[in-house]
Coordinates of C-alpha atoms in Angstrom, one line a residue:
M202 CA 36.5 -4.9 -42.2
N203 CA 36.6 -1.9 -44.6
I204 CA 38.6 0.6 -42.4
E205 CA 38.6 3.1 -45.3
L206 CA 34.8 3.1 -45.4
L207 CA 34.5 3.5 -41.6
K208 CA 36.8 6.6 -41.7
T209 CA 34.2 8.3 -43.8
L210 CA 31.4 7.9 -41.2
T211 CA 30.1 10.7 -38.8
I212 CA 28.2 9.1 -35.9
L213 CA 25.8 10.4 -33.3
Y214 CA 26.3 8.4 -30.1
V215 CA 23.5 8.8 -27.4
E216 CA 24.2 7.2 -23.9
D217 CA 23.3 8.3 -20.4
E218 CA 25.8 6.3 -18.7
Q219 CA 28.9 8.5 -18.8
S220 CA 31.6 6.0 -18.2
L221 CA 30.3 3.7 -20.9
Q222 CA 29.8 6.8 -23.3
E223 CA 33.5 7.6 -22.7
E224 CA 34.6 4.0 -23.2
V225 CA 32.8 3.5 -26.5
F226 CA 33.9 6.9 -27.7
Q227 CA 37.5 6.2 -27.0
N228 CA 37.3 2.6 -28.7
L229 CA 35.5 4.0 -31.9
S230 CA 37.5 7.2 -32.3
P231 CA 40.4 5.6 -34.1
F232 CA 38.1 4.0 -36.7
I233 CA 35.5 6.8 -37.3
K234 CA 35.7 10.2 -38.9
K235 CA 33.8 12.1 -36.3
I236 CA 31.6 11.2 -33.1
F237 CA 28.9 13.6 -31.8
R238 CA 28.1 12.6 -28.2
A239 CA 24.7 13.2 -26.4
N240 CA 23.5 12.3 -22.8
D241 CA 20.0 11.6 -23.5
G242 CA 17.2 11.5 -26.1
L243 CA 16.5 15.2 -26.0
D244 CA 20.1 16.1 -26.3
G245 CA 20.5 13.6 -29.0
L246 CA 17.5 15.0 -31.0
S247 CA 18.8 18.5 -30.7
I248 CA 22.3 17.6 -31.9
F249 CA 20.7 15.7 -34.9
K250 CA 18.7 18.7 -35.9
E251 CA 21.8 20.9 -35.9
N252 CA 24.0 18.4 -37.8
E253 CA 21.6 16.4 -39.8
D254 CA 23.6 16.8 -43.1
E255 CA 26.8 15.6 -41.4
I256 CA 25.6 12.5 -39.5
D257 CA 25.6 9.2 -41.2
L258 CA 24.5 6.9 -38.4
V259 CA 22.9 6.9 -35.0
I260 CA 23.8 4.7 -32.0
S261 CA 21.4 5.0 -29.1
D262 CA 20.6 3.5 -25.7
I263 CA 16.8 2.8 -25.1
M264 CA 16.2 3.5 -21.4
M265 CA 17.4 7.3 -20.7
P266 CA 16.0 10.2 -18.7
H267 CA 14.1 13.0 -20.2
M268 CA 13.4 11.2 -23.6
N269 CA 14.0 7.4 -24.3
G270 CA 15.8 6.2 -27.3
I271 CA 12.7 4.8 -29.0
D272 CA 10.9 8.3 -28.8
M273 CA 14.1 10.0 -30.0
V274 CA 14.4 7.7 -33.0
E275 CA 10.7 8.3 -33.8
N276 CA 11.3 12.1 -34.1
I277 CA 14.6 11.6 -36.1
R278 CA 12.7 9.4 -38.6
E279 CA 10.4 12.2 -39.2
L280 CA 13.4 14.3 -40.2
N281 CA 15.2 11.4 -42.0
S282 CA 13.4 8.2 -42.7
N283 CA 16.5 6.3 -44.0
I284 CA 19.2 7.1 -41.6
P285 CA 20.6 3.7 -40.1
I286 CA 19.9 3.2 -36.4
I287 CA 21.8 1.1 -33.9
Y288 CA 20.4 0.3 -30.5
A289 CA 23.0 -0.5 -27.7
T290 CA 21.1 -1.3 -24.5
A291 CA 20.8 -3.5 -21.5
F292 CA 17.1 -3.6 -21.9
N293 CA 16.0 -6.8 -23.8
D294 CA 12.3 -7.0 -23.1
N295 CA 10.6 -8.5 -26.1
E296 CA 7.9 -5.7 -26.3
Y297 CA 10.7 -3.0 -26.4
L298 CA 12.7 -5.1 -28.9
L299 CA 9.6 -5.3 -31.1
K300 CA 9.2 -1.6 -31.0
T301 CA 12.8 -1.1 -32.0
L302 CA 12.5 -3.5 -34.9
Q303 CA 9.3 -1.9 -36.0
Q304 CA 11.4 1.4 -36.5
N305 CA 13.5 -0.6 -38.9
V306 CA 16.6 -0.2 -37.0
T307 CA 19.9 -1.5 -38.4
S308 CA 21.1 -3.4 -35.3
Y309 CA 20.3 -4.1 -31.6
I310 CA 23.5 -4.6 -29.4
L311 CA 22.8 -5.8 -25.8
K312 CA 25.0 -4.4 -22.9
P313 CA 27.7 -5.0 -22.0
I314 CA 28.8 -3.8 -25.4
D315 CA 31.2 -5.9 -27.3
M316 CA 33.2 -3.5 -29.4
E317 CA 33.8 -6.1 -32.1
L318 CA 30.0 -6.5 -32.5
L319 CA 29.5 -2.8 -32.4
L320 CA 32.2 -2.3 -35.1
D321 CA 30.4 -5.0 -37.2
A322 CA 27.1 -3.4 -36.8
I323 CA 28.6 -0.1 -38.0
Q324 CA 30.2 -1.8 -41.0
K325 CA 26.8 -3.3 -42.0
A326 CA 25.2 0.1 -41.6
S327 CA 27.8 1.7 -43.9
L328 CA 27.3 -1.0 -46.5
E329 CA 23.4 -0.8 -46.6
V330 CA 23.4 1.4 -49.8
E331 CA 26.4 -0.2 -51.5
N332 CA 25.8 -3.9 -51.0
K333 CA 22.3 -4.8 -52.2
R334 CA 22.6 -8.6 -51.6
L335 CA 23.7 -8.0 -48.0
K336 CA 20.7 -5.6 -47.6
Q337 CA 18.3 -8.1 -49.0
H338 CA 19.6 -10.8 -46.7
L339 CA 19.3 -8.7 -43.7
K340 CA 15.8 -7.6 -44.8
E341 CA 14.7 -11.4 -45.0
E342 CA 16.2 -12.0 -41.5
I343 CA 14.6 -9.0 -40.1
N344 CA 11.2 -10.0 -41.5
K345 CA 11.6 -13.5 -40.2
K346 CA 12.5 -12.2 -36.7
T347 CA 9.8 -9.6 -36.8
Q348 CA 7.2 -12.3 -37.6
E349 CA 8.4 -14.4 -34.9
L350 CA 8.1 -11.5 -32.3
L351 CA 4.7 -10.5 -33.7
D352 CA 3.6 -14.1 -32.9
R353 CA 5.2 -13.9 -29.5
N354 CA 3.7 -10.5 -29.0
K355 CA 0.2 -11.9 -29.8
L356 CA 0.8 -14.5 -27.1
L357 CA 2.1 -12.0 -24.6
D358 CA -0.7 -9.7 -25.4
Y359 CA -3.2 -12.5 -24.6
Q360 CA -1.4 -13.2 -21.4
L361 CA -1.2 -9.6 -20.5
H362 CA -5.0 -9.1 -20.9
T363 CA -6.4 -12.6 -19.8
D364 CA -6.6 -14.2 -16.3
N365 CA -4.9 -17.5 -16.5
L366 CA -7.3 -19.4 -14.1
T367 CA -10.8 -18.2 -15.4
K368 CA -9.8 -17.2 -18.9
L369 CA -11.7 -13.9 -18.2
F370 CA -10.3 -10.5 -19.2
N371 CA -8.1 -9.2 -16.5
R372 CA -7.4 -5.9 -14.7
N373 CA -5.1 -4.6 -17.7
S374 CA -8.0 -5.3 -20.0
L375 CA -10.5 -3.5 -17.8
L376 CA -8.4 -0.4 -17.5
K377 CA -7.9 -0.2 -21.1
N378 CA -11.6 -0.6 -21.8
I379 CA -12.5 2.0 -19.0
N380 CA -10.3 4.5 -20.8
K381 CA -12.2 3.9 -24.0
A382 CA -15.6 4.2 -22.4
E383 CA -17.7 7.5 -22.4
N384 CA -19.9 6.5 -19.3
P385 CA -18.2 3.6 -17.5
I386 CA -20.1 1.9 -14.7
V387 CA -18.0 -0.4 -12.7
I388 CA -19.2 -3.1 -10.0
L389 CA -16.5 -4.5 -8.2
I390 CA -17.3 -7.9 -6.5
D391 CA -15.3 -9.2 -3.7
I392 CA -15.8 -12.8 -2.2
D393 CA -16.2 -12.4 1.5
S394 CA -13.6 -14.3 3.8
F395 CA -12.0 -15.9 0.7
K396 CA -8.6 -16.2 2.6
N397 CA -10.5 -18.3 5.2
I398 CA -11.7 -20.6 2.4
N399 CA -8.2 -21.0 1.0
D400 CA -6.8 -21.6 4.6
M401 CA -9.5 -24.1 5.5
Y402 CA -9.6 -26.0 2.2
G403 CA -6.5 -25.3 0.4
E404 CA -5.7 -23.2 -2.7
K405 CA -6.7 -25.9 -5.1
I406 CA -10.2 -25.9 -3.8
G407 CA -10.1 -22.1 -3.7
D408 CA -9.2 -22.0 -7.4
I409 CA -12.2 -24.4 -8.1
I410 CA -14.5 -21.9 -6.3
L411 CA -13.1 -19.0 -8.2
Y412 CA -13.6 -20.7 -11.5
K413 CA -17.1 -21.8 -10.6
I414 CA -18.1 -18.2 -9.6
A415 CA -16.5 -16.9 -12.8
Q416 CA -18.9 -19.3 -14.7
I417 CA -21.9 -18.1 -12.7
L418 CA -21.1 -14.5 -13.4
K419 CA -20.3 -15.3 -17.0
H420 CA -23.8 -16.8 -17.4
F421 CA -25.3 -13.9 -15.6
V422 CA -23.9 -11.2 -17.9
E423 CA -24.9 -13.0 -21.2
D424 CA -28.1 -10.9 -21.5
K425 CA -26.9 -7.8 -19.6
D426 CA -24.7 -6.2 -22.4
C427 CA -21.8 -5.8 -20.1
S428 CA -18.1 -7.1 -19.8
L429 CA -16.9 -9.4 -17.1
Y430 CA -13.4 -9.2 -15.7
K431 CA -11.2 -11.0 -13.0
V432 CA -9.1 -8.3 -11.5
G433 CA -7.7 -9.6 -8.2
S434 CA -7.1 -12.8 -6.3
D435 CA -10.9 -13.0 -5.4
E436 CA -12.3 -10.0 -7.2
F437 CA -14.5 -9.7 -10.3
V438 CA -15.7 -6.7 -12.2
L439 CA -18.7 -6.0 -14.3
M440 CA -18.3 -3.1 -16.6
K441 CA -20.8 -1.4 -18.8
D442 CA -20.5 1.8 -20.9
I443 CA -23.9 3.5 -20.3
L444 CA -25.5 6.5 -18.6
F445 CA -26.0 5.6 -14.8
N446 CA -29.6 4.7 -13.9
E447 CA -29.5 4.0 -10.1
Y448 CA -32.8 2.1 -10.2
D449 CA -31.4 -0.3 -12.9
C450 CA -28.1 -0.5 -11.2
L451 CA -29.6 -1.5 -7.9
D452 CA -31.7 -4.0 -9.6
N453 CA -28.7 -5.6 -11.2
I454 CA -26.7 -5.6 -7.9
N455 CA -29.6 -7.4 -6.1
D456 CA -29.7 -9.9 -8.9
I457 CA -25.9 -10.4 -8.5
I458 CA -26.2 -11.1 -4.9
D459 CA -29.1 -13.5 -5.5
T460 CA -27.2 -15.3 -8.3
V461 CA -24.0 -15.8 -6.3
S462 CA -25.3 -16.2 -2.7
S463 CA -28.5 -18.2 -3.2
K464 CA -27.0 -21.5 -4.2
P465 CA -24.0 -23.0 -2.5
I466 CA -21.1 -24.2 -4.7
Y467 CA -20.6 -27.9 -4.7
I468 CA -17.1 -29.2 -4.5
D469 CA -16.9 -32.7 -5.9
E470 CA -13.5 -33.5 -4.3
L471 CA -14.8 -32.9 -0.8
N472 CA -18.4 -33.9 -1.5
L473 CA -19.2 -30.6 0.2
S474 CA -21.2 -27.4 -0.6
I475 CA -19.7 -24.1 0.4
S476 CA -21.9 -20.9 0.8
I477 CA -20.5 -17.9 -0.8
N478 CA -21.2 -14.3 0.3
I479 CA -20.1 -11.2 -1.6
T480 CA -19.6 -7.5 -1.1
M481 CA -19.7 -5.0 -3.9
G482 CA -18.3 -1.4 -4.5
I483 CA -19.8 0.6 -7.4
A484 CA -18.4 3.6 -9.2
V485 CA -19.7 5.6 -12.1
S486 CA -17.0 8.3 -12.4
K487 CA -14.9 8.5 -15.6
K488 CA -11.7 9.4 -13.6
D489 CA -10.1 6.6 -11.6
T490 CA -13.4 4.4 -11.8
L491 CA -11.7 1.2 -10.6
G492 CA -10.1 3.1 -7.7
H493 CA -13.4 4.6 -6.7
A494 CA -15.0 1.2 -6.8
D495 CA -12.4 -0.2 -4.6
M496 CA -12.9 2.6 -2.1
A497 CA -16.6 2.0 -2.2
L498 CA -16.0 -1.7 -1.5
K499 CA -13.7 -1.0 1.5
K500 CA -16.4 1.4 2.8
A501 CA -19.1 -1.3 2.4
K502 CA -17.0 -3.8 4.3
Q503 CA -16.3 -1.3 7.0
T504 CA -20.0 -0.6 7.5
K505 CA -21.0 -4.3 7.0
L506 CA -23.2 -3.4 4.0
A507 CA -23.7 -5.7 1.0
Y508 CA -22.7 -2.8 -1.4
K509 CA -21.8 0.8 -1.6
I510 CA -21.9 3.3 -4.4
Y511 CA -19.0 5.8 -4.4
D512 CA -20.3 9.2 -3.4
D513 CA -19.1 12.5 -2.0
E514 CA -18.9 11.2 1.5
I515 CA -16.2 8.6 0.4
E516 CA -14.6 11.2 -1.7
Q517 CA -14.2 13.5 1.3
E518 CA -13.0 10.7 3.5
Y519 CA -10.3 10.0 0.9
K520 CA -9.2 13.5 0.7
N521 CA -9.1 13.7 4.4
D522 CA -6.9 10.5 4.5
I523 CA -4.6 12.1 2.1
K524 CA -4.5 15.4 4.2
W525 CA -3.6 13.5 7.4
T526 CA -1.1 11.0 5.9
K527 CA 0.8 14.1 4.7
I528 CA 0.5 15.8 8.3
I529 CA 1.7 12.6 9.8
D530 CA 4.6 12.1 7.4
E531 CA 5.8 15.7 7.9
A532 CA 5.5 15.4 11.7
I533 CA 7.6 12.3 11.7
K534 CA 10.2 14.0 9.4
D535 CA 10.2 17.2 11.4
D536 CA 10.2 15.5 14.8
R537 CA 6.9 17.0 15.8
V538 CA 5.5 14.0 17.6
I539 CA 5.4 15.0 21.3
P540 CA 4.1 13.4 24.5
Y541 CA 1.4 15.1 26.6
F542 CA 0.8 14.0 30.2
Q543 CA -2.5 13.9 32.2
P544 CA -2.4 13.5 36.1
I545 CA -3.7 10.3 37.8
V546 CA -4.5 11.1 41.5
D547 CA -5.6 9.3 44.7
E548 CA -8.7 10.1 46.7
N549 CA -7.0 13.1 48.2
E550 CA -6.3 14.5 44.7
K551 CA -2.6 13.9 45.3
I552 CA -0.9 13.3 41.9
L553 CA 0.5 9.6 41.9
K554 CA 1.6 9.4 38.2
Y555 CA 0.8 10.6 34.7
E556 CA -0.6 9.0 31.6
S557 CA 1.4 9.8 28.5
L558 CA -0.6 10.7 25.4
M559 CA 0.6 11.2 21.9
R560 CA 0.1 14.6 20.1
I561 CA 1.2 15.9 16.8
E562 CA 2.1 19.6 16.5
D563 CA 1.3 21.3 13.1
T564 CA 2.1 25.0 12.8
D565 CA 0.1 26.6 15.7
K566 CA -2.2 23.5 16.3
V567 CA -1.8 20.4 18.3
F568 CA -3.7 17.3 17.4
S569 CA -4.8 14.4 19.6
P570 CA -4.9 10.8 18.1
F571 CA -8.7 11.3 17.7
F572 CA -7.8 13.1 14.4
F573 CA -5.0 10.8 13.1
L574 CA -4.8 7.4 14.8
D575 CA -7.0 5.4 12.3
I576 CA -5.3 7.1 9.3
A577 CA -1.8 6.4 10.8
K578 CA -2.6 2.9 11.1
K579 CA -4.0 2.5 7.7
S580 CA -1.0 4.3 6.1
K581 CA 1.4 2.0 8.2
Q582 CA 2.9 5.2 10.0
Y583 CA 1.6 4.4 13.5
T584 CA 4.7 2.3 14.4
K585 CA 7.1 5.2 13.7
L586 CA 4.8 7.6 15.7
E587 CA 4.6 5.3 18.6
R588 CA 8.4 4.5 18.8
M589 CA 9.1 8.3 18.7
M590 CA 6.6 8.9 21.4
I591 CA 7.8 6.1 23.7
L592 CA 11.4 7.1 23.2
K593 CA 10.7 10.7 24.2
V594 CA 8.7 9.6 27.3
I595 CA 11.5 7.4 28.5
T596 CA 14.2 10.0 28.1
K597 CA 12.0 12.4 30.1
L598 CA 11.5 9.8 32.7
E599 CA 15.4 9.3 33.1
V600 CA 15.5 13.1 34.0
N601 CA 12.2 13.5 36.0
Q602 CA 11.9 10.2 37.7
T603 CA 8.2 10.4 37.6
Q604 CA 5.8 7.4 37.4
V605 CA 4.2 7.3 33.8
N606 CA 1.8 5.1 32.0
I607 CA 2.6 4.2 28.4
N608 CA -0.1 2.8 26.1
V609 CA 0.5 -0.3 24.0
S610 CA -1.7 -2.5 21.8
I611 CA -2.1 -6.3 21.5
E612 CA -0.6 -5.9 18.1
D613 CA 2.4 -4.3 19.7
M614 CA 2.8 -7.0 22.4
V615 CA 2.9 -9.9 19.9
S616 CA 5.4 -8.0 17.5
G617 CA 9.0 -9.3 17.7
H618 CA 10.2 -5.9 16.5
F619 CA 8.3 -4.0 19.2
I620 CA 9.3 -6.4 22.0
H621 CA 13.0 -6.0 21.0
F622 CA 12.5 -2.2 20.9
I623 CA 11.0 -2.1 24.4
K624 CA 13.5 -4.5 25.9
D625 CA 16.4 -2.4 24.5
L626 CA 15.0 0.8 26.0
L627 CA 14.5 -0.9 29.4
E628 CA 18.0 -2.1 29.4
R629 CA 19.5 1.2 28.3
Y630 CA 17.5 3.5 30.6
D631 CA 17.1 2.7 34.3
V632 CA 13.4 3.7 34.4
A633 CA 11.5 0.3 34.1
K634 CA 10.1 0.6 37.6
L635 CA 8.6 4.0 36.8
I636 CA 6.6 2.6 33.9
T637 CA 3.1 1.1 33.8
F638 CA 2.3 -0.3 30.3
E639 CA -1.5 0.2 29.6
V640 CA -3.0 -2.6 27.5
L641 CA -6.1 -1.7 25.4
E642 CA -8.8 -4.3 26.3
S643 CA -9.6 -6.3 23.1
E644 CA -11.5 -9.3 21.8
S645 CA -8.5 -9.7 19.3
I646 CA -6.4 -11.7 21.7
D647 CA -6.4 -15.0 20.0
D648 CA -3.1 -16.3 21.5
Y649 CA -2.4 -15.2 25.0
T650 CA 1.0 -16.9 25.0
K651 CA 2.9 -14.0 23.3
V652 CA 1.0 -11.4 25.2
I653 CA 1.9 -13.1 28.5
E654 CA 5.5 -13.4 27.4
F655 CA 5.6 -9.6 26.9
I656 CA 4.0 -8.9 30.3
D657 CA 6.4 -11.3 32.0
M658 CA 9.3 -9.7 30.2
V659 CA 8.4 -6.0 31.3
K660 CA 7.5 -7.1 34.8
S661 CA 10.9 -8.8 35.1
Y662 CA 12.5 -5.4 34.7
G663 CA 10.2 -3.9 37.3
S664 CA 7.4 -2.4 35.2
K665 CA 3.6 -2.8 35.8
I666 CA 0.6 -3.7 33.8
A667 CA -2.7 -2.0 33.5
I668 CA -5.8 -3.0 31.3
D669 CA -7.0 0.2 29.7
D670 CA -10.7 1.0 28.9
F671 CA -12.1 -1.9 30.9
G672 CA -15.8 -2.3 30.4
S673 CA -16.0 -0.7 27.0
G674 CA -17.8 -2.9 24.4
Y675 CA -16.3 -6.4 24.8
S676 CA -15.5 -7.2 28.4
N677 CA -14.2 -10.4 29.7
F678 CA -13.3 -10.9 33.4
S679 CA -11.1 -13.8 32.3
H680 CA -8.7 -11.3 30.9
L681 CA -7.9 -10.4 34.4
L682 CA -7.1 -13.9 35.4
K683 CA -4.9 -14.5 32.3
L684 CA -3.1 -11.2 32.1
S685 CA -2.6 -10.6 35.8
P686 CA -2.5 -6.8 35.6
D687 CA -1.7 -4.5 38.5
Y688 CA -4.3 -2.0 37.6
I689 CA -7.6 -1.9 35.6
K690 CA -8.8 1.4 34.2
I691 CA -12.6 1.5 34.1
D692 CA -13.7 2.9 30.7
G693 CA -14.9 6.6 30.6
S694 CA -18.2 5.5 29.0
L695 CA -19.1 4.1 32.3
I696 CA -17.7 6.9 34.4
K697 CA -19.1 10.0 32.6
D698 CA -22.7 9.4 33.3
I699 CA -22.4 7.4 36.5
D700 CA -24.3 10.2 38.5
T701 CA -27.3 9.8 36.3
D702 CA -27.1 6.2 34.9
K703 CA -27.9 3.6 37.5
N704 CA -26.6 0.8 35.3
S705 CA -23.2 2.5 34.9
L706 CA -23.0 2.7 38.7
I707 CA -23.8 -1.0 39.2
I708 CA -21.3 -2.2 36.6
T709 CA -18.5 0.1 37.9
Q710 CA -19.2 -1.2 41.5
T711 CA -19.0 -4.9 40.2
I712 CA -15.7 -4.2 38.3
N713 CA -14.2 -2.5 41.4
D714 CA -15.3 -5.3 43.7
F715 CA -14.1 -8.1 41.5
A716 CA -10.7 -6.4 40.9
H717 CA -10.1 -5.8 44.5
K718 CA -10.8 -9.5 45.3
L719 CA -8.1 -10.3 42.9
G720 CA -5.7 -7.8 44.4
I721 CA -5.9 -5.3 41.5
K722 CA -6.1 -1.7 41.9
T723 CA -8.8 0.3 39.8
V724 CA -8.5 3.5 38.1
A725 CA -11.6 5.6 36.9
E726 CA -11.1 7.5 33.7
Y727 CA -13.1 10.6 32.5
V728 CA -13.8 12.1 35.9
H729 CA -15.0 15.5 34.9
S730 CA -16.8 16.7 37.9
K731 CA -16.7 16.9 41.8
K732 CA -20.0 15.0 42.0
I733 CA -18.6 12.0 39.9
F734 CA -15.5 12.1 42.0
E735 CA -17.4 11.8 45.3
I736 CA -19.6 8.9 43.9
L737 CA -16.4 7.0 42.9
K738 CA -14.8 7.7 46.1
G739 CA -17.8 6.1 47.8
I740 CA -17.5 3.0 45.6
G741 CA -13.7 2.7 46.7
I742 CA -12.0 3.3 43.4
D743 CA -8.2 3.5 44.1
Q744 CA -7.1 6.2 41.6
Y745 CA -8.7 8.8 39.4
Q746 CA -8.1 10.5 36.0
G747 CA -9.9 13.2 34.1
Y748 CA -10.3 16.8 33.3
Y749 CA -11.6 17.5 36.8
F750 CA -7.9 17.0 37.9
G751 CA -6.2 18.4 34.9
E752 CA -6.1 18.2 31.2
P753 CA -3.1 16.8 29.2
K754 CA -0.3 19.1 29.0
R755 CA 3.3 19.0 27.7

């Protein structure tokens, strides 16, 4: 090693990791004339501009805040195209390595830095001008490596932009082409219930179906002057760069539905034909085209339509979701999730207990779950809200010793985390006998085993069970036999018009009689007038709840 030559060098060393920067500085200082140090690309570029005539060599990390090493070197090259560059980094991604080599760097050192390797790199840099043979040898090696990396990059580029199964262009390619388009129209096609197909027949058959659908769509677009992409596990996209014509678009949409759905896909391995249905979301906006198509697809599925075009209504719904997600998030952070309580009375209007109801405070307003429940569930925030609510109710119970109803869903009752949460609270606080858990009646009860386990668990501590909203939508008297509740709460949709709707009266009487024969008490919700109260008393309802007796309060 030519120590005398190294002693003539002034180096700019750019590294954001301070301990490593100091270590390298201390190790190089005995061999080098002078070392400028910088903490990131912006700092390094500034020092280089101020000391360009003095600096002989740049050693830099790649991944740094404010400006990365690659961008810094690009700017330095504009000032001095010949200055030697050494990259010292832990980032060894082929794509980044290729970029550094395309900058004609002198060396690329991987972390952890081997000082001997670094000194060798500096030695080579110092000899670039003086030793032509070494320079030519290095040039040949770099050219060879560059070609290998270029070939590798072509393969990576193909893999990056192509779906492996169908060989169609993928999501990356679609996004790239959308950005190039002047008037992109995107039709996002989703295979309905594809997960069920995978679960029933296996992923191998699922892949066969995807491949065959890809071929069907590929044939469909041959004369349509549009591009076809596979963008998700079971999603395809047709994209065209043209001014939107709703008539032509709808014509194509109907053709797609007919093409895919009209003929079942035959699977040789099973000697079976499988019918395929699709749902589509369409977007024509230049901004976030694929995202808008996805929102339109979700809306189509929610409304059980074959397709939906992104419009102002979906846009407003999206903005509303963002608004409420933020309100919910801030309410959780600021502990503004609060319980309200509505009285439940007997036939003499004596308060027996209260139902706890979740509210969110926001400045001078208080919001009920009507405004935020669906969005809280979509944004995965509901569990946090619910736990905060239940904990506050139970801590109040310990002080007030008042009978209270707490709402839980079927999803809660089969969740191991939720079961552990409730069990822990019932063991920590001596309030179990004051609690009735209200279960929302649902047709989503696929496995009663876990639900019954939850019910048995809370009952073992002394709590009671009520079925909430009984008689709304899906009603099944077998629930009463399987869940063995202590109460059923008759849904407000039956109660609110019971004074004018004869059918509501008959259904309510039937529910009440059936429940009493099973030894179950009944509660009427939504009692909003004296007339309705008197009718319900005549039927023989046990307990009553509604604004006639009191609205929810803190």
